[in-house]
mmCIF file of C-alpha atoms and ligand atoms in Angstrom:
data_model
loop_
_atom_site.group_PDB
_atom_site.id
_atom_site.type_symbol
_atom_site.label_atom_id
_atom_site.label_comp_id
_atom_site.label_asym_id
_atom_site.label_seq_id
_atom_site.Cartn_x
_atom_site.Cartn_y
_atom_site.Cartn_z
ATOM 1 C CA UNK Z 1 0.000 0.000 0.000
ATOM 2 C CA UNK Z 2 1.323 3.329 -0.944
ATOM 3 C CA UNK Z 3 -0.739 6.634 -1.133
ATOM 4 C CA UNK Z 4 -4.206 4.577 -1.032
ATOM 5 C CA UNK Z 5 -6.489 5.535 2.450
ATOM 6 C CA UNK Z 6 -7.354 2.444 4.113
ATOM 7 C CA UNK Z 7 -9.560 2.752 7.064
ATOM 8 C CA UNK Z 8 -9.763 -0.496 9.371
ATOM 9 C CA UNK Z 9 -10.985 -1.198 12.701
ATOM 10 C CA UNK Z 10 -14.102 -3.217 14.610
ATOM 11 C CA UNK Z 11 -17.976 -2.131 13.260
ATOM 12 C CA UNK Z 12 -18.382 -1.171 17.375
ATOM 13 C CA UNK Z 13 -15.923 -0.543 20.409
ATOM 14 C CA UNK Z 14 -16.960 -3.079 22.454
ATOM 15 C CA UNK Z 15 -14.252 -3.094 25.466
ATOM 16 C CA UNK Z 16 -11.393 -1.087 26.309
ATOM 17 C CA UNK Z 17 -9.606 -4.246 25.516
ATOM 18 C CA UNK Z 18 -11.400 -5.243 22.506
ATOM 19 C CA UNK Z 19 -9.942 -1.994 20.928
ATOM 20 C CA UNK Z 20 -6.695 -1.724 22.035
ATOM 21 C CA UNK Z 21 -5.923 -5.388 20.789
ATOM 22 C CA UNK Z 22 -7.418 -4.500 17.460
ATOM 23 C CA UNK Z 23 -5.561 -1.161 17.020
ATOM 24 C CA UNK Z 24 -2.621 -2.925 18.403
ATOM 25 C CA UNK Z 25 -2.381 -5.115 15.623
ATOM 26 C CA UNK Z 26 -3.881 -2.688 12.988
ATOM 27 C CA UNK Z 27 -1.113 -0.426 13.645
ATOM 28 C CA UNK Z 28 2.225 -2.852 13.524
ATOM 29 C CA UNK Z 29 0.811 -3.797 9.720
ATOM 30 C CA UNK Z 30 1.203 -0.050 8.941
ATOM 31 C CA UNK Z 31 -2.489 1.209 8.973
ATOM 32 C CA UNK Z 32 -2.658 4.419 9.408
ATOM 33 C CA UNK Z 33 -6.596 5.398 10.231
ATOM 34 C CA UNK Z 34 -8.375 3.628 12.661
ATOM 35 C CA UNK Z 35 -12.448 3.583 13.026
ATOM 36 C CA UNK Z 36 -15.038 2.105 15.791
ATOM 37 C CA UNK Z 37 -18.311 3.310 15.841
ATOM 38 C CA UNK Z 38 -19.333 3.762 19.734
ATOM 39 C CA UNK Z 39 -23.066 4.922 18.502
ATOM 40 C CA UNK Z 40 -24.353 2.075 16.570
ATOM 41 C CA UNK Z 41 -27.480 2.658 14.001
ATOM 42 C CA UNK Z 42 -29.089 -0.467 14.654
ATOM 43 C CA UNK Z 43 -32.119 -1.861 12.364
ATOM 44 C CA UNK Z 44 -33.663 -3.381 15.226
ATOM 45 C CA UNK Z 45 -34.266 -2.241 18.821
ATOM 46 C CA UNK Z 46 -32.863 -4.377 21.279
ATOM 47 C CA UNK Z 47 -29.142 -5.242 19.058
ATOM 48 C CA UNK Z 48 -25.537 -3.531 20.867
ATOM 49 C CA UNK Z 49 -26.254 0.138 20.357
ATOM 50 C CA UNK Z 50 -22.858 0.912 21.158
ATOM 51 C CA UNK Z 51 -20.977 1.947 24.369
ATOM 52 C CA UNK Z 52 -21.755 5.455 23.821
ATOM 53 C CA UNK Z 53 -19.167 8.181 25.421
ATOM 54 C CA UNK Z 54 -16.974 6.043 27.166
ATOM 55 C CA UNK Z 55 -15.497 5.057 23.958
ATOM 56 C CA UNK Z 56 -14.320 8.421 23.228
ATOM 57 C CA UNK Z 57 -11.152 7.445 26.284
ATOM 58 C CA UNK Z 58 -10.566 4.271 24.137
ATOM 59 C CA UNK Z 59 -10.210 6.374 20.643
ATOM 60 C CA UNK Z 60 -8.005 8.575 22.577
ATOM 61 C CA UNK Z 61 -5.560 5.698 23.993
ATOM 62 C CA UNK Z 62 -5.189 4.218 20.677
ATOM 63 C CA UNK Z 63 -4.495 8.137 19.053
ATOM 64 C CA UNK Z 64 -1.503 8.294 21.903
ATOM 65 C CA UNK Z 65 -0.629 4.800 22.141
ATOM 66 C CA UNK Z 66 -0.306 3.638 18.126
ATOM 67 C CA UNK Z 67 -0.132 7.122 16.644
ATOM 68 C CA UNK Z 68 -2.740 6.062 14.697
ATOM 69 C CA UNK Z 69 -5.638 8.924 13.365
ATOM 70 C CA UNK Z 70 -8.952 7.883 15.169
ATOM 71 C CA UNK Z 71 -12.604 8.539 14.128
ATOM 72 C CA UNK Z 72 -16.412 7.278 14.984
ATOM 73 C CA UNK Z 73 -19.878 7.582 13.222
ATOM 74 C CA UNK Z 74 -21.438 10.947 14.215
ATOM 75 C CA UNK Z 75 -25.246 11.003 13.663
ATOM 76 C CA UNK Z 76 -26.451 14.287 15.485
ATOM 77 C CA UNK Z 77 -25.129 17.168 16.764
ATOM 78 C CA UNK Z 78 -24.809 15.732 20.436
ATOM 79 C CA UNK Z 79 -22.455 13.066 19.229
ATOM 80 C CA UNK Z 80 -20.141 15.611 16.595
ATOM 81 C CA UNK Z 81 -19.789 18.208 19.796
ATOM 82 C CA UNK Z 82 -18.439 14.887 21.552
ATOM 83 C CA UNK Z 83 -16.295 13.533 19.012
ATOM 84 C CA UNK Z 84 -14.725 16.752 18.721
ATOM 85 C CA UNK Z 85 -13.945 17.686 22.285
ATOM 86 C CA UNK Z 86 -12.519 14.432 22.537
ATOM 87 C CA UNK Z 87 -10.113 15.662 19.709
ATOM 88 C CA UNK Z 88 -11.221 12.603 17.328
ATOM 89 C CA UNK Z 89 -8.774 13.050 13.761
ATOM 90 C CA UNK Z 90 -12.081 11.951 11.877
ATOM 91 C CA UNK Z 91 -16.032 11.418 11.629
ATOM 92 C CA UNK Z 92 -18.106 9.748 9.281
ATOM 93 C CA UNK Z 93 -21.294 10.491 8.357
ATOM 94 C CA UNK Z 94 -23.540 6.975 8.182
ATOM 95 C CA UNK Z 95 -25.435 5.642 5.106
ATOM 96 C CA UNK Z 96 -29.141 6.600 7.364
ATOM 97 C CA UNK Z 97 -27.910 10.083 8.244
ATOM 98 C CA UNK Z 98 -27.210 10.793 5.134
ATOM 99 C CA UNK Z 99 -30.466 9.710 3.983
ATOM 100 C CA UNK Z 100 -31.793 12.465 6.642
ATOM 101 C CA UNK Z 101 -30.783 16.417 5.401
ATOM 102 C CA UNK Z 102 -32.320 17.939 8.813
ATOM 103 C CA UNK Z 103 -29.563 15.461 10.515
ATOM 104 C CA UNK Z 104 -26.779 16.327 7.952
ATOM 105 C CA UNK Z 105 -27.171 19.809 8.663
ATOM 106 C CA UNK Z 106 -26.861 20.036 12.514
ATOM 107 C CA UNK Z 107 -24.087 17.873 12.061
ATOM 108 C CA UNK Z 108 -22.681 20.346 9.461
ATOM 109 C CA UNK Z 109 -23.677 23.154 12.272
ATOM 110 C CA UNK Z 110 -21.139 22.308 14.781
ATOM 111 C CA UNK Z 111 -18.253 21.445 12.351
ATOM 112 C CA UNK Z 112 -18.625 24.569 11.701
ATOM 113 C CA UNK Z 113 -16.374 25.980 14.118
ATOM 114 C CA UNK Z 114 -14.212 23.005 13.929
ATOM 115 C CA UNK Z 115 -12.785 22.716 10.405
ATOM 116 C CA UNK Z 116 -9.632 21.017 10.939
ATOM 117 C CA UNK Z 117 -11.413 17.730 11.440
ATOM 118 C CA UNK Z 118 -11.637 15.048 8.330
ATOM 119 C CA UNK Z 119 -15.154 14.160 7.662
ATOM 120 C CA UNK Z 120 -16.136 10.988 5.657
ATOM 121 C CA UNK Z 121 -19.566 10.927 4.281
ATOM 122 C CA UNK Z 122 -21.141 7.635 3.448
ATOM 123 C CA UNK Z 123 -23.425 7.366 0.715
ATOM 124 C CA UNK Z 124 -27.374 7.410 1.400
ATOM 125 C CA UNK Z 125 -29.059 3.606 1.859
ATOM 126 C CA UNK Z 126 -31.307 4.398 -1.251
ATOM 127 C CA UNK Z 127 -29.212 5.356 -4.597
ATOM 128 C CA UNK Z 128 -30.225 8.507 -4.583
ATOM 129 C CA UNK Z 129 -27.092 10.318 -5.887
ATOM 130 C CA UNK Z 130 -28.345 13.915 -5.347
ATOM 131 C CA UNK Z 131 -28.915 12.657 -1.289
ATOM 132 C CA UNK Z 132 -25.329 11.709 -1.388
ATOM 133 C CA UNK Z 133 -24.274 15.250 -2.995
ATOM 134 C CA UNK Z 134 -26.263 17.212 -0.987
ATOM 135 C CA UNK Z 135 -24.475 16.008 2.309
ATOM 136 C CA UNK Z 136 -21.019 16.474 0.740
ATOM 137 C CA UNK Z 137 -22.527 20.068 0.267
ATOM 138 C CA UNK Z 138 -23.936 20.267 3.577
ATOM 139 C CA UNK Z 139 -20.282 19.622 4.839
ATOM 140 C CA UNK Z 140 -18.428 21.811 2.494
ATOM 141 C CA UNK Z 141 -20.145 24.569 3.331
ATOM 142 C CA UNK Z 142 -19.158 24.273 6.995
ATOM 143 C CA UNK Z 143 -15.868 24.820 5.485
ATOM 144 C CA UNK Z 144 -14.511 21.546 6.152
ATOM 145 C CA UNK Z 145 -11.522 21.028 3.986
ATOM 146 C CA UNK Z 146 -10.639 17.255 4.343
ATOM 147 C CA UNK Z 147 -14.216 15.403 2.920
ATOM 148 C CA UNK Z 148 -13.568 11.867 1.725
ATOM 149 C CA UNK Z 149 -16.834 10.076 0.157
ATOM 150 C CA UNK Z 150 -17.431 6.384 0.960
ATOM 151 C CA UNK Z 151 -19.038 3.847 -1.136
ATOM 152 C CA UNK Z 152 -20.766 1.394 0.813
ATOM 153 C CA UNK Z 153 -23.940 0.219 -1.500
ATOM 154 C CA UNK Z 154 -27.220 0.776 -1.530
ATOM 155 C CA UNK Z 155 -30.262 -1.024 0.893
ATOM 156 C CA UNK Z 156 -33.041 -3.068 -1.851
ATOM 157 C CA UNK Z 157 -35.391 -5.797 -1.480
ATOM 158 C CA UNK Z 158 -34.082 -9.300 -0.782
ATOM 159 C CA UNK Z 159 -30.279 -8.741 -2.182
ATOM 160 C CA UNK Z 160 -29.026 -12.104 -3.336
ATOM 161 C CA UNK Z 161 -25.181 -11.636 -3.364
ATOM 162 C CA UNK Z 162 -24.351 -8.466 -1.504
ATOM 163 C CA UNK Z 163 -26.444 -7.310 2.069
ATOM 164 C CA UNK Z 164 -25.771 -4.063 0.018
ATOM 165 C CA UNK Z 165 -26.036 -3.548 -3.702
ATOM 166 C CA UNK Z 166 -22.772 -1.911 -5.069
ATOM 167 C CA UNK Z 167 -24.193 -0.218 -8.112
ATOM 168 C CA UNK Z 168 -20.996 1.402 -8.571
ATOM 169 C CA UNK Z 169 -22.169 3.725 -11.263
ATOM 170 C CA UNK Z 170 -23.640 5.713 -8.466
ATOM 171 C CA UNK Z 171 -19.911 6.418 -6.911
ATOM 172 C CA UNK Z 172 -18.148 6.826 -10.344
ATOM 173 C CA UNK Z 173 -20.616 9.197 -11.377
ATOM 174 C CA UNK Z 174 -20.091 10.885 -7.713
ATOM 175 C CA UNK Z 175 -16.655 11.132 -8.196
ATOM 176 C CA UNK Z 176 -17.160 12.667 -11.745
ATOM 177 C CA UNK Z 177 -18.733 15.547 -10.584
ATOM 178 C CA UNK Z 178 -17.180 15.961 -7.360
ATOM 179 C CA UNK Z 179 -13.060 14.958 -8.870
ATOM 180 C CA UNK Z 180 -11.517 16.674 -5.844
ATOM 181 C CA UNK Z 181 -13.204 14.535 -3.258
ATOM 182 C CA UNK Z 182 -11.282 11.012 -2.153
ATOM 183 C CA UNK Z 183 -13.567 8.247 -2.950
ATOM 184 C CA UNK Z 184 -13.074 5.011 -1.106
ATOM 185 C CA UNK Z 185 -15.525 1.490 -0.723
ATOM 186 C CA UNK Z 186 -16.591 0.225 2.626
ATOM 187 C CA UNK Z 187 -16.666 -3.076 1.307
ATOM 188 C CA UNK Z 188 -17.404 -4.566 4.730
ATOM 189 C CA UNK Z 189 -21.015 -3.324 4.345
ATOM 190 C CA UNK Z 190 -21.255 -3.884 0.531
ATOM 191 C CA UNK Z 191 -20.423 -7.262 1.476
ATOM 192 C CA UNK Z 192 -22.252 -8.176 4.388
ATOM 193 C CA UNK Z 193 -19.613 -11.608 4.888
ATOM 194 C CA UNK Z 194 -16.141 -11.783 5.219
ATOM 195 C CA UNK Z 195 -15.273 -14.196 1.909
ATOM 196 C CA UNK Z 196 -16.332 -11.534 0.112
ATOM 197 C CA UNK Z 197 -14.537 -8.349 1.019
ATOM 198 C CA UNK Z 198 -11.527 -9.066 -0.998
ATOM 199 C CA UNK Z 199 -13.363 -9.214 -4.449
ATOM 200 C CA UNK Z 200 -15.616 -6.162 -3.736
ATOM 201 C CA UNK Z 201 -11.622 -4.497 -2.473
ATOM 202 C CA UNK Z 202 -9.889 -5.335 -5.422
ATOM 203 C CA UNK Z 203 -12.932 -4.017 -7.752
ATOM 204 C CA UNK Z 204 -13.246 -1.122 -6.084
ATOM 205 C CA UNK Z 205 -8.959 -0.599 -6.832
ATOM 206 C CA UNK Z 206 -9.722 -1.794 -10.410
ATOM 207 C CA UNK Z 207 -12.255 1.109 -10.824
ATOM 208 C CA UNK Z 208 -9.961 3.796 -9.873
ATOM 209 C CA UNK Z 209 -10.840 4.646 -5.946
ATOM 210 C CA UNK Z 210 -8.926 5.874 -3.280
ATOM 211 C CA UNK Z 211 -8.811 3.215 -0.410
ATOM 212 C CA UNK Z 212 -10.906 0.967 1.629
ATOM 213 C CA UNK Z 213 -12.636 1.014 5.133
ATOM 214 C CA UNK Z 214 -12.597 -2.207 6.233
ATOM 215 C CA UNK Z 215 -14.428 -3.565 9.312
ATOM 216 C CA UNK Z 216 -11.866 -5.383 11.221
ATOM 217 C CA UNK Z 217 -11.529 -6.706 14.431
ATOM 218 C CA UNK Z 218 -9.379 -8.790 16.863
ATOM 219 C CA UNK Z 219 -12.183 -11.996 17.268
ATOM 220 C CA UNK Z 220 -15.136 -11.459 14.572
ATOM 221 C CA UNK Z 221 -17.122 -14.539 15.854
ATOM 222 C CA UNK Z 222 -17.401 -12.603 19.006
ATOM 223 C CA UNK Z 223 -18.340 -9.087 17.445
ATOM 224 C CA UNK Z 224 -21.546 -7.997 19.031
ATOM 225 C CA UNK Z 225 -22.550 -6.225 15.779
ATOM 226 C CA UNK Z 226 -21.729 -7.353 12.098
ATOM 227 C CA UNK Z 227 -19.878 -10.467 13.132
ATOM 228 C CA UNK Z 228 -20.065 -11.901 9.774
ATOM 229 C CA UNK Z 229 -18.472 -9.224 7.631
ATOM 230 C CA UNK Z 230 -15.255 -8.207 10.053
ATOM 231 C CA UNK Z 231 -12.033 -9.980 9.654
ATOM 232 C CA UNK Z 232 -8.880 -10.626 11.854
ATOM 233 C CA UNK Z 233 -6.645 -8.076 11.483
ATOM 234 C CA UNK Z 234 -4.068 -11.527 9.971
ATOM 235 C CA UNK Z 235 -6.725 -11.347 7.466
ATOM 236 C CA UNK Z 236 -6.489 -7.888 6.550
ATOM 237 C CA UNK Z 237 -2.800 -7.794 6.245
ATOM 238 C CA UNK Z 238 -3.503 -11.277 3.610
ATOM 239 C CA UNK Z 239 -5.766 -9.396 1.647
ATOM 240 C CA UNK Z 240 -4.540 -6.043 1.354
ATOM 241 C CA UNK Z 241 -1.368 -7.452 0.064
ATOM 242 C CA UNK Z 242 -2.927 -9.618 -2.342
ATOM 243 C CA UNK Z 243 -4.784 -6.725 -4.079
ATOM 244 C CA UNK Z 244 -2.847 -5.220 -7.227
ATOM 245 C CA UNK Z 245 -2.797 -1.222 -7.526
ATOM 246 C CA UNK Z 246 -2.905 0.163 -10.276
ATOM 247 C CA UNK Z 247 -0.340 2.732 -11.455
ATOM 248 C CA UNK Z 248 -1.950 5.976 -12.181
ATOM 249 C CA UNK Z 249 -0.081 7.423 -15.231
ATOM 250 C CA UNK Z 250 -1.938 9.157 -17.503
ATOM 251 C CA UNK Z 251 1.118 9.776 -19.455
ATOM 252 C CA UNK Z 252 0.990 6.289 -21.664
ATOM 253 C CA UNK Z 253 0.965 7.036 -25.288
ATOM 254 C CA UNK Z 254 -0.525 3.480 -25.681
ATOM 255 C CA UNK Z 255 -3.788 4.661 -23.966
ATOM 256 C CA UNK Z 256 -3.863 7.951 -25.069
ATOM 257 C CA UNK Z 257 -4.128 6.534 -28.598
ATOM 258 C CA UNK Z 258 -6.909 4.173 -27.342
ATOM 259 C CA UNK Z 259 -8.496 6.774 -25.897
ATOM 260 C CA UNK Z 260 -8.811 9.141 -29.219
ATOM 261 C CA UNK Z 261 -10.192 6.224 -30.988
ATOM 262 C CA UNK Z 262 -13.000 5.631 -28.474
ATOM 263 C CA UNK Z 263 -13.422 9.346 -28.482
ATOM 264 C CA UNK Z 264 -13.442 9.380 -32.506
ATOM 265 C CA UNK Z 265 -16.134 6.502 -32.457
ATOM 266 C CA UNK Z 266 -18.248 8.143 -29.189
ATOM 267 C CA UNK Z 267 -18.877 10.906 -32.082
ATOM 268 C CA UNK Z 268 -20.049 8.760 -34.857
ATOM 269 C CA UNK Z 269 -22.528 7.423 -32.079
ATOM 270 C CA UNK Z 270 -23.852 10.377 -31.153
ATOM 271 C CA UNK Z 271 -24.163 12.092 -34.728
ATOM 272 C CA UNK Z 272 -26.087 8.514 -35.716
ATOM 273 C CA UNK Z 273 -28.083 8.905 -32.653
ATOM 274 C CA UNK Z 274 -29.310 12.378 -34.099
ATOM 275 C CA UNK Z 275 -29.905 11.223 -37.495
ATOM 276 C CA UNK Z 276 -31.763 8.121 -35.806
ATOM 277 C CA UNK Z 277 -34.075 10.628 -34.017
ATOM 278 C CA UNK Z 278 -34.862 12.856 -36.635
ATOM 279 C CA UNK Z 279 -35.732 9.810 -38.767
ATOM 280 C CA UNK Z 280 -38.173 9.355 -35.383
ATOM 281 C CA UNK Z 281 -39.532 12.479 -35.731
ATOM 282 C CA UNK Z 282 -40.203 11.833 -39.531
ATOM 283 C CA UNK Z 283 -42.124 8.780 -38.509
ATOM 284 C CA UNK Z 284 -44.024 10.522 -36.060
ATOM 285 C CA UNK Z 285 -45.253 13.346 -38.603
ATOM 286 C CA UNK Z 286 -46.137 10.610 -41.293
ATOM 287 C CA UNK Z 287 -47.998 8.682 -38.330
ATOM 288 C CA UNK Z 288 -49.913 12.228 -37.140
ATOM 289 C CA UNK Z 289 -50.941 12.474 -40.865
ATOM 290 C CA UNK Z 290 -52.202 9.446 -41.596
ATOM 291 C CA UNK Z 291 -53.886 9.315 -38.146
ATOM 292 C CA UNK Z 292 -52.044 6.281 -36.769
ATOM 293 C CA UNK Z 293 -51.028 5.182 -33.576
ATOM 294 C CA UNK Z 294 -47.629 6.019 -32.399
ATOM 295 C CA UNK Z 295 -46.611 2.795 -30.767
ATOM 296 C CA UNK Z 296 -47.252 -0.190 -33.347
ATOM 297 C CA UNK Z 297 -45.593 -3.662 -30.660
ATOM 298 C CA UNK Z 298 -44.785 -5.362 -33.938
ATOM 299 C CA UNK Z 299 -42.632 -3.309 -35.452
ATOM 300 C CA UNK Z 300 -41.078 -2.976 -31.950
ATOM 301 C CA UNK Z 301 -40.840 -6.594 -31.354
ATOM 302 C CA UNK Z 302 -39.543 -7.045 -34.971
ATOM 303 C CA UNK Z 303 -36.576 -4.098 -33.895
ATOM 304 C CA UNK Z 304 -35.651 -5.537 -30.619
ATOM 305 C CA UNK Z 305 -35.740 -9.092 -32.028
ATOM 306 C CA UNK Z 306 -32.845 -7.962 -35.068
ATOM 307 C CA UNK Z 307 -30.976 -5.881 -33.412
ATOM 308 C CA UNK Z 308 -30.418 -8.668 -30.855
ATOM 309 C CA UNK Z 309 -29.645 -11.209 -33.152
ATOM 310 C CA UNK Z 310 -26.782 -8.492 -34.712
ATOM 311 C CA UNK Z 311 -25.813 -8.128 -31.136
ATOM 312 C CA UNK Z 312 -25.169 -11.371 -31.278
ATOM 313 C CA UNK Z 313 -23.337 -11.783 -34.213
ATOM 314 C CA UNK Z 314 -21.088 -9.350 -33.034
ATOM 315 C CA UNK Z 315 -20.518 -10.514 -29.576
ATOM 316 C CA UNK Z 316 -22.347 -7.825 -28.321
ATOM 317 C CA UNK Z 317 -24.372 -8.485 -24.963
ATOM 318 C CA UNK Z 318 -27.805 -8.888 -25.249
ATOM 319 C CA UNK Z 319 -28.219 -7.095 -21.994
ATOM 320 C CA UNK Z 320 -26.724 -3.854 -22.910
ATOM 321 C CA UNK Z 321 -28.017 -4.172 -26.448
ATOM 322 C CA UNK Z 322 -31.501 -4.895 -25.155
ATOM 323 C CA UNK Z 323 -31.469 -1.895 -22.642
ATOM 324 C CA UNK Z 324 -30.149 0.636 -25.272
ATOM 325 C CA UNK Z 325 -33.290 0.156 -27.898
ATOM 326 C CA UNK Z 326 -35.641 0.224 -24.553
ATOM 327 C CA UNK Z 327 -34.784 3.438 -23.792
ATOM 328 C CA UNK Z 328 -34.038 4.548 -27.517
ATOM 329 C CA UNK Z 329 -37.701 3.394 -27.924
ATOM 330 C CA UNK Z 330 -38.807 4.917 -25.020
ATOM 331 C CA UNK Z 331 -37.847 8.459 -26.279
ATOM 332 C CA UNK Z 332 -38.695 7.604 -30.320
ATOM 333 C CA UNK Z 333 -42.103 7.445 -28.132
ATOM 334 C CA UNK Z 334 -41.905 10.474 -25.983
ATOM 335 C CA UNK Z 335 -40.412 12.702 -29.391
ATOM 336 C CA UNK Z 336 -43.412 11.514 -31.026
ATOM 337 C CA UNK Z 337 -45.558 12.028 -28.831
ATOM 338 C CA UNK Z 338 -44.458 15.818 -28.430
ATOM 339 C CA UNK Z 339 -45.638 16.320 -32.337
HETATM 340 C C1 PEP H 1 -20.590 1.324 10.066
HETATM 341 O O1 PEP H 1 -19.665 1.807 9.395
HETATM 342 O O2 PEP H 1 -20.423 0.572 11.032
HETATM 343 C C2 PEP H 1 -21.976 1.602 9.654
HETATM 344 C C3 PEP H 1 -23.005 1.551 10.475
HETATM 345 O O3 PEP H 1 -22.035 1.851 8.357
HETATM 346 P P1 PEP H 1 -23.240 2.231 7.356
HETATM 347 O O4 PEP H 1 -23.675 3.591 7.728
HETATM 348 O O5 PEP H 1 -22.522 2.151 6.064
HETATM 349 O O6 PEP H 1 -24.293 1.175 7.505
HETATM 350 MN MN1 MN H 2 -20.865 -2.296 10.792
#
């Protein structure tokens, strides 16, 4: 690991000497950042809740005992005014508080007078992009210099694989419009189990992000939150120096030259795009003459049925294919309609 943020300690502080072990161990492999949440957002009432306060003492030892920069979840003002008396390096912002603006912005209220802090704002539970942005606003305009964005999915129905659904467009598309802003993945909580935190890691290096925070602590089994998705800090050190990094050197002439030609052939798209829809809007006039209706299914299942057989024939995939001439279709309709 070189420049990349990586983030590790237990989902909750448990015990004083749950924490110290784990930081112990976290810091002799070199981590750097250290995270316990000691107010735990819990789905139902009754699960650990956290220690509350107490654990503030515990962040503190670790800051003066491993040199280590320590942080918690803040989710109201109450708990940021705590955090920062107790001279905590970092905050995050959880994936429900974000969801909540009114929550964002008292937390946003009392950073206010505390800039130097470095606050980390998880992504909302529902992929709602503009929820996500409008915390990261929220926070800048308390002046906070030092915002780092975390990926750690998105809350649907019955998730298969993941507890949390990556949809990693979301954070790409974050980090797009926001290019200053660290991005990193919380693949912990994307994950939801342990076997599969190294895949979801080495994706999220593959696509370009930052670093990792990565639930870890010193006996999972025991965990009295999330015991399935923490690993040993042995474990961490495995993984993290299994995962390749990828140089960032935007210098190759290799790519550059790949680049152009994508960019060359990203303009013939778009310029047959136009010509497709004006053809549309042709259509649509001949259809409003002739009083017809706009949408004929035939013709439509005849078009989606073609072009996915010259999807195949070109080793396109029928997915992608399939989802490009539904929502080409869809707005052939809407042009039409318009007429
Ligand atoms: C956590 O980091 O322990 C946590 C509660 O995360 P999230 O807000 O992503 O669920
Ligand atoms: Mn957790």
């Amino acid at each position: 690991m070189n420049n990349e943020l990586i983030i590790a300690g237990p989902c909750a502080a448990e015990t004083e000497h749950q924490v110290m072990s784990t930081a112990k161990l976290l810091a002799a492999m070199g981590v750097k950042w250290f995270r316990a949440g000691l107010w735990k957002p819990r789905t139902q009432p009754g699960s650990f809740e956290g220690v509350g306060e107490i654990g503030l003492q515990w962040l503190q030892r670790v800051k003066i005992e491993t040199g280590m920069a320590v942080g918690t979840e803040v989710a109201n003002a109450e708990h940021t005014k705590l955090a920062v008396a107790a001279g905590l390096d970092f905050v995050w912002i959880g994936a429900r508080t974000t969801t909540n603006p009114f929550a964002v912005q008292e937390i946003a209220d009392v950073l206010k007078d505390n800039r130097a802090i470095t606050v980390l704002v998880k992504n909302p539970m529902n992929p709602d992009i503009n929820l996500w942005i409008g915390a990261i606003k929220r926070i800048q305009q308390a002046g906070i210099e030092r915002i780092v964005a975390v990926h750690r999915g998105f809350s649907v129905y019955n998730s298969l694989t993941y507890r949390n659904d990556p949809q990693w467009y979301i954070p790409i598309e974050l980090h797009r419009q926001f290019p200053k802003i660290p991005i990193i993945c919380d693949p912990s909580h994307i994950a939801g189990n342990r076997d599969l935190v190294a895949g979801l890691s080495q994706k999220a290096f593959d696509l370009d992000f930052d670093g990792l925070m990565i639930e870890c602590h010193c006996s999972p089994e025991q965990a009295f939150s999330d015991a399935e998705q923490q690993l040993t800090p042995d474990e961490l050190d495995v993984m993290l120096k299994s995962l390749v990094i990828h140089e960032r050197n935007n210098h190759n002439q290799e790519l550059a030259e790949l680049r152009s030609k994508i960019d060359s052939l990203d303009s013939i798209l778009i310029e047959t795009l136009a010509k497709r829809m004006q053809v549309s809007r042709e259509i649509g006039n001949y259809k409003h003459q002739h009083n017809m209706p706009i949408v004929q299914t035939g013709r439509y299942n005849d078009v989606i049925q073609n072009r996915l057989e010259l999807a195949e024939e070109f080793g396109l995939s029928q997915k992608l294919v399939k989802q490009i001439y539904e929502l080409l279709h869809e707005e052939s309709v809407n042009i039409q309609l318009k007429q």
